[in-house]
Amino acid sequence: MKFQIQVLAAALAIGLTGVAQAQQNIFKIGAIQYTTNSKTNGIQGIGVPPGADAETGDATTLLLTYERLFTPNIGVELVIGIPPKIKAKATGTVAFLGDDILSARNVAPTLIVNYHFGSEGDRFRPYLGAGINYTKFTDVKSRLAPDVKLGDSTGLVVQAGLDYAIDSKWGVFGSIARVDTKSKLVAAGSTVLTTEIDFRPVTYSLGLSYKF
């Protein structure tokens, strides 16, 4: 955690430097597919049979990003969007409980330092980036327990993408990212259920970009 906070502080410092030196801004809007590959340590609690587990599903939502370039190749990007709704289904020995046993929205602002290959003015420009993600889960609900909480998560993110310039202002982009997101779940009802979810999300984004 200490290392992750240091990475965020360094990225913020770079972003502040960019405010003074940047020559270009990029705004992007598009769709993002949030694909989870979740894994848990099992569901624990009094009366819970061995092998009880759960699996989270995928979601699609609106993506918004703003990037400040402080050299033609290096920029700092803030990624936000409409929080997607993530749902979970029961698996293992409790699979009979079915789908939608848990739902939550994840608010996940992400700060990324990108390196854009090629030269300014190139029509195709691939890029790589790395940064830090903060995820807060809201509107957490379960039909199995009246009181459910998911802990916040801070983790690293890496991404790869490609920009295509339609003209000097407009373009299209596509990207893929891997995010480190883990959360502890506590559900209190007739008994207390706990588990830790490693969401292991991979995101796929596609949309329009505008330079100004």
mmCIF file of C-alpha atoms in Angstrom:
data_model
loop_
_atom_site.group_PDB
_atom_site.id
_atom_site.type_symbol
_atom_site.label_atom_id
_atom_site.label_comp_id
_atom_site.label_asym_id
_atom_site.label_seq_id
_atom_site.Cartn_x
_atom_site.Cartn_y
_atom_site.Cartn_z
ATOM 1 C CA MET A 1 0.000 0.000 0.000
ATOM 2 C CA LYS A 2 2.807 2.438 0.849
ATOM 3 C CA PHE A 3 4.413 1.822 -2.565
ATOM 4 C CA GLN A 4 1.075 2.383 -4.325
ATOM 5 C CA ILE A 5 0.576 5.704 -2.524
ATOM 6 C CA GLN A 6 4.083 6.776 -3.568
ATOM 7 C CA VAL A 7 3.277 5.897 -7.193
ATOM 8 C CA LEU A 8 0.097 7.993 -7.012
ATOM 9 C CA ALA A 9 1.964 10.931 -5.482
ATOM 10 C CA ALA A 10 4.595 10.782 -8.229
ATOM 11 C CA ALA A 11 1.935 10.649 -10.929
ATOM 12 C CA LEU A 12 0.125 13.615 -9.428
ATOM 13 C CA ALA A 13 3.387 15.569 -9.360
ATOM 14 C CA ILE A 14 3.903 14.822 -13.042
ATOM 15 C CA GLY A 15 0.343 15.927 -13.743
ATOM 16 C CA LEU A 16 0.905 19.255 -11.987
ATOM 17 C CA THR A 17 4.067 19.773 -14.011
ATOM 18 C CA GLY A 18 2.020 19.086 -17.124
ATOM 19 C CA VAL A 19 -0.401 21.907 -16.293
ATOM 20 C CA ALA A 20 2.412 24.372 -16.828
ATOM 21 C CA GLN A 21 4.132 22.708 -19.785
ATOM 22 C CA ALA A 22 1.530 20.770 -21.756
ATOM 23 C CA GLN A 23 0.938 21.614 -25.376
ATOM 24 C CA GLN A 24 -2.117 19.458 -25.912
ATOM 25 C CA ASN A 25 -5.192 18.057 -24.194
ATOM 26 C CA ILE A 26 -7.122 14.949 -25.213
ATOM 27 C CA PHE A 27 -10.706 14.188 -24.222
ATOM 28 C CA LYS A 28 -12.107 10.718 -24.903
ATOM 29 C CA ILE A 29 -15.600 9.294 -24.697
ATOM 30 C CA GLY A 30 -16.667 5.758 -25.441
ATOM 31 C CA ALA A 31 -17.817 2.412 -24.131
ATOM 32 C CA ILE A 32 -15.903 0.245 -21.709
ATOM 33 C CA GLN A 33 -16.441 -3.465 -21.115
ATOM 34 C CA TYR A 34 -15.532 -4.402 -17.539
ATOM 35 C CA THR A 35 -14.715 -8.122 -17.685
ATOM 36 C CA THR A 36 -14.148 -9.738 -14.312
ATOM 37 C CA ASN A 37 -12.215 -12.949 -13.797
ATOM 38 C CA SER A 38 -13.035 -13.165 -10.134
ATOM 39 C CA LYS A 39 -11.608 -15.534 -7.590
ATOM 40 C CA THR A 40 -12.421 -15.766 -3.883
ATOM 41 C CA ASN A 41 -11.055 -17.598 -0.874
ATOM 42 C CA GLY A 42 -14.472 -19.206 -0.406
ATOM 43 C CA ILE A 43 -17.414 -18.022 1.652
ATOM 44 C CA GLN A 44 -16.997 -18.492 5.392
ATOM 45 C CA GLY A 45 -19.626 -18.323 8.113
ATOM 46 C CA ILE A 46 -21.531 -20.394 10.664
ATOM 47 C CA GLY A 47 -23.693 -22.917 8.848
ATOM 48 C CA VAL A 48 -22.077 -22.318 5.462
ATOM 49 C CA PRO A 49 -21.265 -25.644 3.757
ATOM 50 C CA PRO A 50 -17.675 -26.285 2.591
ATOM 51 C CA GLY A 51 -17.148 -25.326 -1.016
ATOM 52 C CA ALA A 52 -19.559 -22.372 -0.947
ATOM 53 C CA ASP A 53 -18.431 -19.724 -3.397
ATOM 54 C CA ALA A 54 -19.524 -16.907 -5.708
ATOM 55 C CA GLU A 55 -18.523 -15.484 -9.074
ATOM 56 C CA THR A 56 -18.891 -11.929 -10.355
ATOM 57 C CA GLY A 57 -20.085 -11.066 -13.839
ATOM 58 C CA ASP A 58 -19.184 -8.512 -16.507
ATOM 59 C CA ALA A 59 -20.600 -5.051 -17.148
ATOM 60 C CA THR A 60 -20.548 -2.324 -19.806
ATOM 61 C CA THR A 61 -20.726 1.413 -19.165
ATOM 62 C CA LEU A 62 -19.808 4.890 -20.459
ATOM 63 C CA LEU A 63 -16.123 5.836 -20.348
ATOM 64 C CA LEU A 64 -14.747 9.375 -19.994
ATOM 65 C CA THR A 65 -11.038 10.238 -19.954
ATOM 66 C CA TYR A 66 -8.979 13.394 -19.946
ATOM 67 C CA GLU A 67 -5.276 13.351 -20.807
ATOM 68 C CA ARG A 68 -2.790 16.204 -20.500
ATOM 69 C CA LEU A 69 0.294 15.841 -22.694
ATOM 70 C CA PHE A 70 3.379 17.572 -21.343
ATOM 71 C CA THR A 71 5.622 16.292 -24.149
ATOM 72 C CA PRO A 72 4.570 14.912 -27.559
ATOM 73 C CA ASN A 73 5.092 11.412 -26.128
ATOM 74 C CA ILE A 74 4.248 11.527 -22.412
ATOM 75 C CA GLY A 75 0.911 12.350 -20.842
ATOM 76 C CA VAL A 76 -1.069 11.936 -17.631
ATOM 77 C CA GLU A 77 -4.568 10.512 -18.053
ATOM 78 C CA LEU A 78 -7.520 10.595 -15.647
ATOM 79 C CA VAL A 79 -10.042 7.830 -16.334
ATOM 80 C CA ILE A 80 -13.587 8.083 -14.990
ATOM 81 C CA GLY A 81 -17.043 7.076 -16.178
ATOM 82 C CA ILE A 82 -20.505 6.056 -15.088
ATOM 83 C CA PRO A 83 -20.102 3.401 -12.364
ATOM 84 C CA PRO A 84 -21.089 -0.009 -13.805
ATOM 85 C CA LYS A 85 -23.262 -2.421 -11.852
ATOM 86 C CA ILE A 86 -21.412 -5.630 -10.996
ATOM 87 C CA LYS A 87 -23.493 -8.691 -10.119
ATOM 88 C CA ALA A 88 -22.523 -12.017 -8.589
ATOM 89 C CA LYS A 89 -23.967 -15.511 -8.734
ATOM 90 C CA ALA A 90 -23.645 -18.379 -6.279
ATOM 91 C CA THR A 91 -21.343 -21.248 -7.219
ATOM 92 C CA GLY A 92 -19.921 -24.383 -5.668
ATOM 93 C CA THR A 93 -22.041 -26.086 -3.027
ATOM 94 C CA VAL A 94 -24.451 -23.117 -2.880
ATOM 95 C CA ALA A 95 -25.007 -22.831 -6.637
ATOM 96 C CA PHE A 96 -28.701 -23.615 -6.037
ATOM 97 C CA LEU A 97 -29.087 -20.063 -4.660
ATOM 98 C CA GLY A 98 -28.854 -18.864 -8.260
ATOM 99 C CA ASP A 99 -27.900 -15.586 -9.901
ATOM 100 C CA ASP A 100 -27.918 -12.039 -8.560
ATOM 101 C CA ILE A 101 -27.087 -12.871 -4.962
ATOM 102 C CA LEU A 102 -25.021 -9.690 -4.789
ATOM 103 C CA SER A 103 -24.879 -6.411 -6.708
ATOM 104 C CA ALA A 104 -22.769 -3.270 -6.365
ATOM 105 C CA ARG A 105 -21.584 -0.274 -8.345
ATOM 106 C CA ASN A 106 -17.864 0.450 -8.506
ATOM 107 C CA VAL A 107 -16.661 4.040 -8.574
ATOM 108 C CA ALA A 108 -13.133 3.698 -9.927
ATOM 109 C CA PRO A 109 -11.141 6.854 -10.768
ATOM 110 C CA THR A 110 -7.806 5.890 -12.299
ATOM 111 C CA LEU A 111 -4.662 7.932 -12.901
ATOM 112 C CA ILE A 112 -2.291 6.672 -15.608
ATOM 113 C CA VAL A 113 1.012 7.882 -17.048
ATOM 114 C CA ASN A 114 1.076 7.070 -20.786
ATOM 115 C CA TYR A 115 3.904 6.873 -23.302
ATOM 116 C CA HIS A 116 2.756 7.509 -26.881
ATOM 117 C CA PHE A 117 4.949 5.988 -29.586
ATOM 118 C CA GLY A 118 5.692 7.726 -32.856
ATOM 119 C CA SER A 119 5.582 11.447 -33.557
ATOM 120 C CA GLU A 120 2.970 14.127 -33.199
ATOM 121 C CA GLY A 121 0.965 14.178 -36.422
ATOM 122 C CA ASP A 122 1.237 10.434 -37.087
ATOM 123 C CA ARG A 123 -2.123 8.918 -38.000
ATOM 124 C CA PHE A 124 -1.557 5.743 -35.943
ATOM 125 C CA ARG A 125 -0.061 6.086 -32.446
ATOM 126 C CA PRO A 126 0.091 3.106 -30.081
ATOM 127 C CA TYR A 127 0.634 3.797 -26.394
ATOM 128 C CA LEU A 128 1.443 2.029 -23.137
ATOM 129 C CA GLY A 129 0.575 3.220 -19.668
ATOM 130 C CA ALA A 130 0.794 2.382 -15.988
ATOM 131 C CA GLY A 131 -0.746 3.993 -12.940
ATOM 132 C CA ILE A 132 -2.971 3.539 -9.937
ATOM 133 C CA ASN A 133 -6.662 2.805 -9.452
ATOM 134 C CA TYR A 134 -8.927 3.530 -6.501
ATOM 135 C CA THR A 135 -12.198 1.607 -6.347
ATOM 136 C CA LYS A 136 -15.061 2.347 -3.965
ATOM 137 C CA PHE A 137 -18.104 0.065 -3.993
ATOM 138 C CA THR A 138 -21.490 1.727 -3.540
ATOM 139 C CA ASP A 139 -25.130 0.629 -3.540
ATOM 140 C CA VAL A 140 -24.077 -2.810 -2.283
ATOM 141 C CA LYS A 141 -27.080 -5.130 -1.989
ATOM 142 C CA SER A 142 -27.790 -8.815 -1.428
ATOM 143 C CA ARG A 143 -31.049 -10.724 -1.214
ATOM 144 C CA LEU A 144 -29.345 -13.053 1.274
ATOM 145 C CA ALA A 145 -28.456 -10.477 3.937
ATOM 146 C CA PRO A 146 -29.781 -7.032 4.922
ATOM 147 C CA ASP A 147 -26.379 -5.535 5.752
ATOM 148 C CA VAL A 148 -23.601 -5.992 3.181
ATOM 149 C CA LYS A 149 -20.317 -4.142 2.843
ATOM 150 C CA LEU A 150 -17.489 -4.291 0.300
ATOM 151 C CA GLY A 151 -14.173 -2.709 1.281
ATOM 152 C CA ASP A 152 -12.389 -0.123 -0.853
ATOM 153 C CA SER A 153 -9.488 -1.133 -3.087
ATOM 154 C CA THR A 154 -6.301 0.573 -4.247
ATOM 155 C CA GLY A 155 -4.202 -1.160 -6.883
ATOM 156 C CA LEU A 156 -1.955 -0.850 -9.890
ATOM 157 C CA VAL A 157 -3.194 -0.693 -13.482
ATOM 158 C CA VAL A 158 -1.436 -1.251 -16.809
ATOM 159 C CA GLN A 159 -2.864 -0.507 -20.234
ATOM 160 C CA ALA A 160 -2.103 -0.675 -23.944
ATOM 161 C CA GLY A 161 -3.956 1.254 -26.609
ATOM 162 C CA LEU A 162 -4.016 2.645 -30.114
ATOM 163 C CA ASP A 163 -5.047 6.117 -31.311
ATOM 164 C CA TYR A 164 -6.081 6.767 -34.918
ATOM 165 C CA ALA A 165 -6.289 10.379 -36.093
ATOM 166 C CA ILE A 166 -9.219 11.171 -38.407
ATOM 167 C CA ASP A 167 -8.007 14.772 -38.707
ATOM 168 C CA SER A 168 -6.051 17.244 -36.562
ATOM 169 C CA LYS A 169 -8.773 17.288 -33.883
ATOM 170 C CA TRP A 170 -10.858 14.128 -34.053
ATOM 171 C CA GLY A 171 -9.838 10.512 -33.765
ATOM 172 C CA VAL A 172 -10.840 7.055 -32.579
ATOM 173 C CA PHE A 173 -9.162 4.891 -29.961
ATOM 174 C CA GLY A 174 -9.150 1.408 -28.543
ATOM 175 C CA SER A 175 -7.458 0.124 -25.396
ATOM 176 C CA ILE A 176 -7.143 -2.827 -23.050
ATOM 177 C CA ALA A 177 -6.213 -2.583 -19.374
ATOM 178 C CA ARG A 178 -5.555 -4.880 -16.421
ATOM 179 C CA VAL A 179 -6.541 -3.584 -12.982
ATOM 180 C CA ASP A 180 -5.608 -4.860 -9.524
ATOM 181 C CA THR A 181 -8.898 -4.811 -7.565
ATOM 182 C CA LYS A 182 -9.498 -6.762 -4.353
ATOM 183 C CA SER A 183 -12.203 -6.289 -1.732
ATOM 184 C CA LYS A 184 -13.295 -7.896 1.510
ATOM 185 C CA LEU A 185 -17.019 -8.671 1.722
ATOM 186 C CA VAL A 186 -18.916 -8.852 5.022
ATOM 187 C CA ALA A 187 -22.624 -9.757 4.946
ATOM 188 C CA ALA A 188 -24.577 -9.733 8.198
ATOM 189 C CA GLY A 189 -27.985 -11.375 8.541
ATOM 190 C CA SER A 190 -29.014 -14.486 10.436
ATOM 191 C CA THR A 191 -25.282 -15.221 10.370
ATOM 192 C CA VAL A 192 -22.171 -13.331 9.296
ATOM 193 C CA LEU A 193 -20.667 -14.290 5.947
ATOM 194 C CA THR A 194 -17.204 -13.191 4.848
ATOM 195 C CA THR A 195 -14.998 -13.598 1.810
ATOM 196 C CA GLU A 196 -12.298 -11.755 -0.086
ATOM 197 C CA ILE A 197 -12.937 -11.148 -3.782
ATOM 198 C CA ASP A 198 -10.091 -10.714 -6.243
ATOM 199 C CA PHE A 199 -11.968 -9.268 -9.207
ATOM 200 C CA ARG A 200 -8.960 -9.475 -11.584
ATOM 201 C CA PRO A 201 -10.743 -7.241 -14.121
ATOM 202 C CA VAL A 202 -9.641 -6.707 -17.699
ATOM 203 C CA THR A 203 -11.256 -3.731 -19.436
ATOM 204 C CA TYR A 204 -11.797 -3.162 -23.149
ATOM 205 C CA SER A 205 -12.487 0.379 -24.368
ATOM 206 C CA LEU A 206 -13.486 1.868 -27.716
ATOM 207 C CA GLY A 207 -14.580 5.377 -28.626
ATOM 208 C CA LEU A 208 -13.913 8.868 -29.991
ATOM 209 C CA SER A 209 -11.155 11.311 -29.046
ATOM 210 C CA TYR A 210 -10.936 15.096 -29.386
ATOM 211 C CA LYS A 211 -7.729 17.164 -29.130
ATOM 212 C CA PHE A 212 -7.728 20.762 -28.002
#
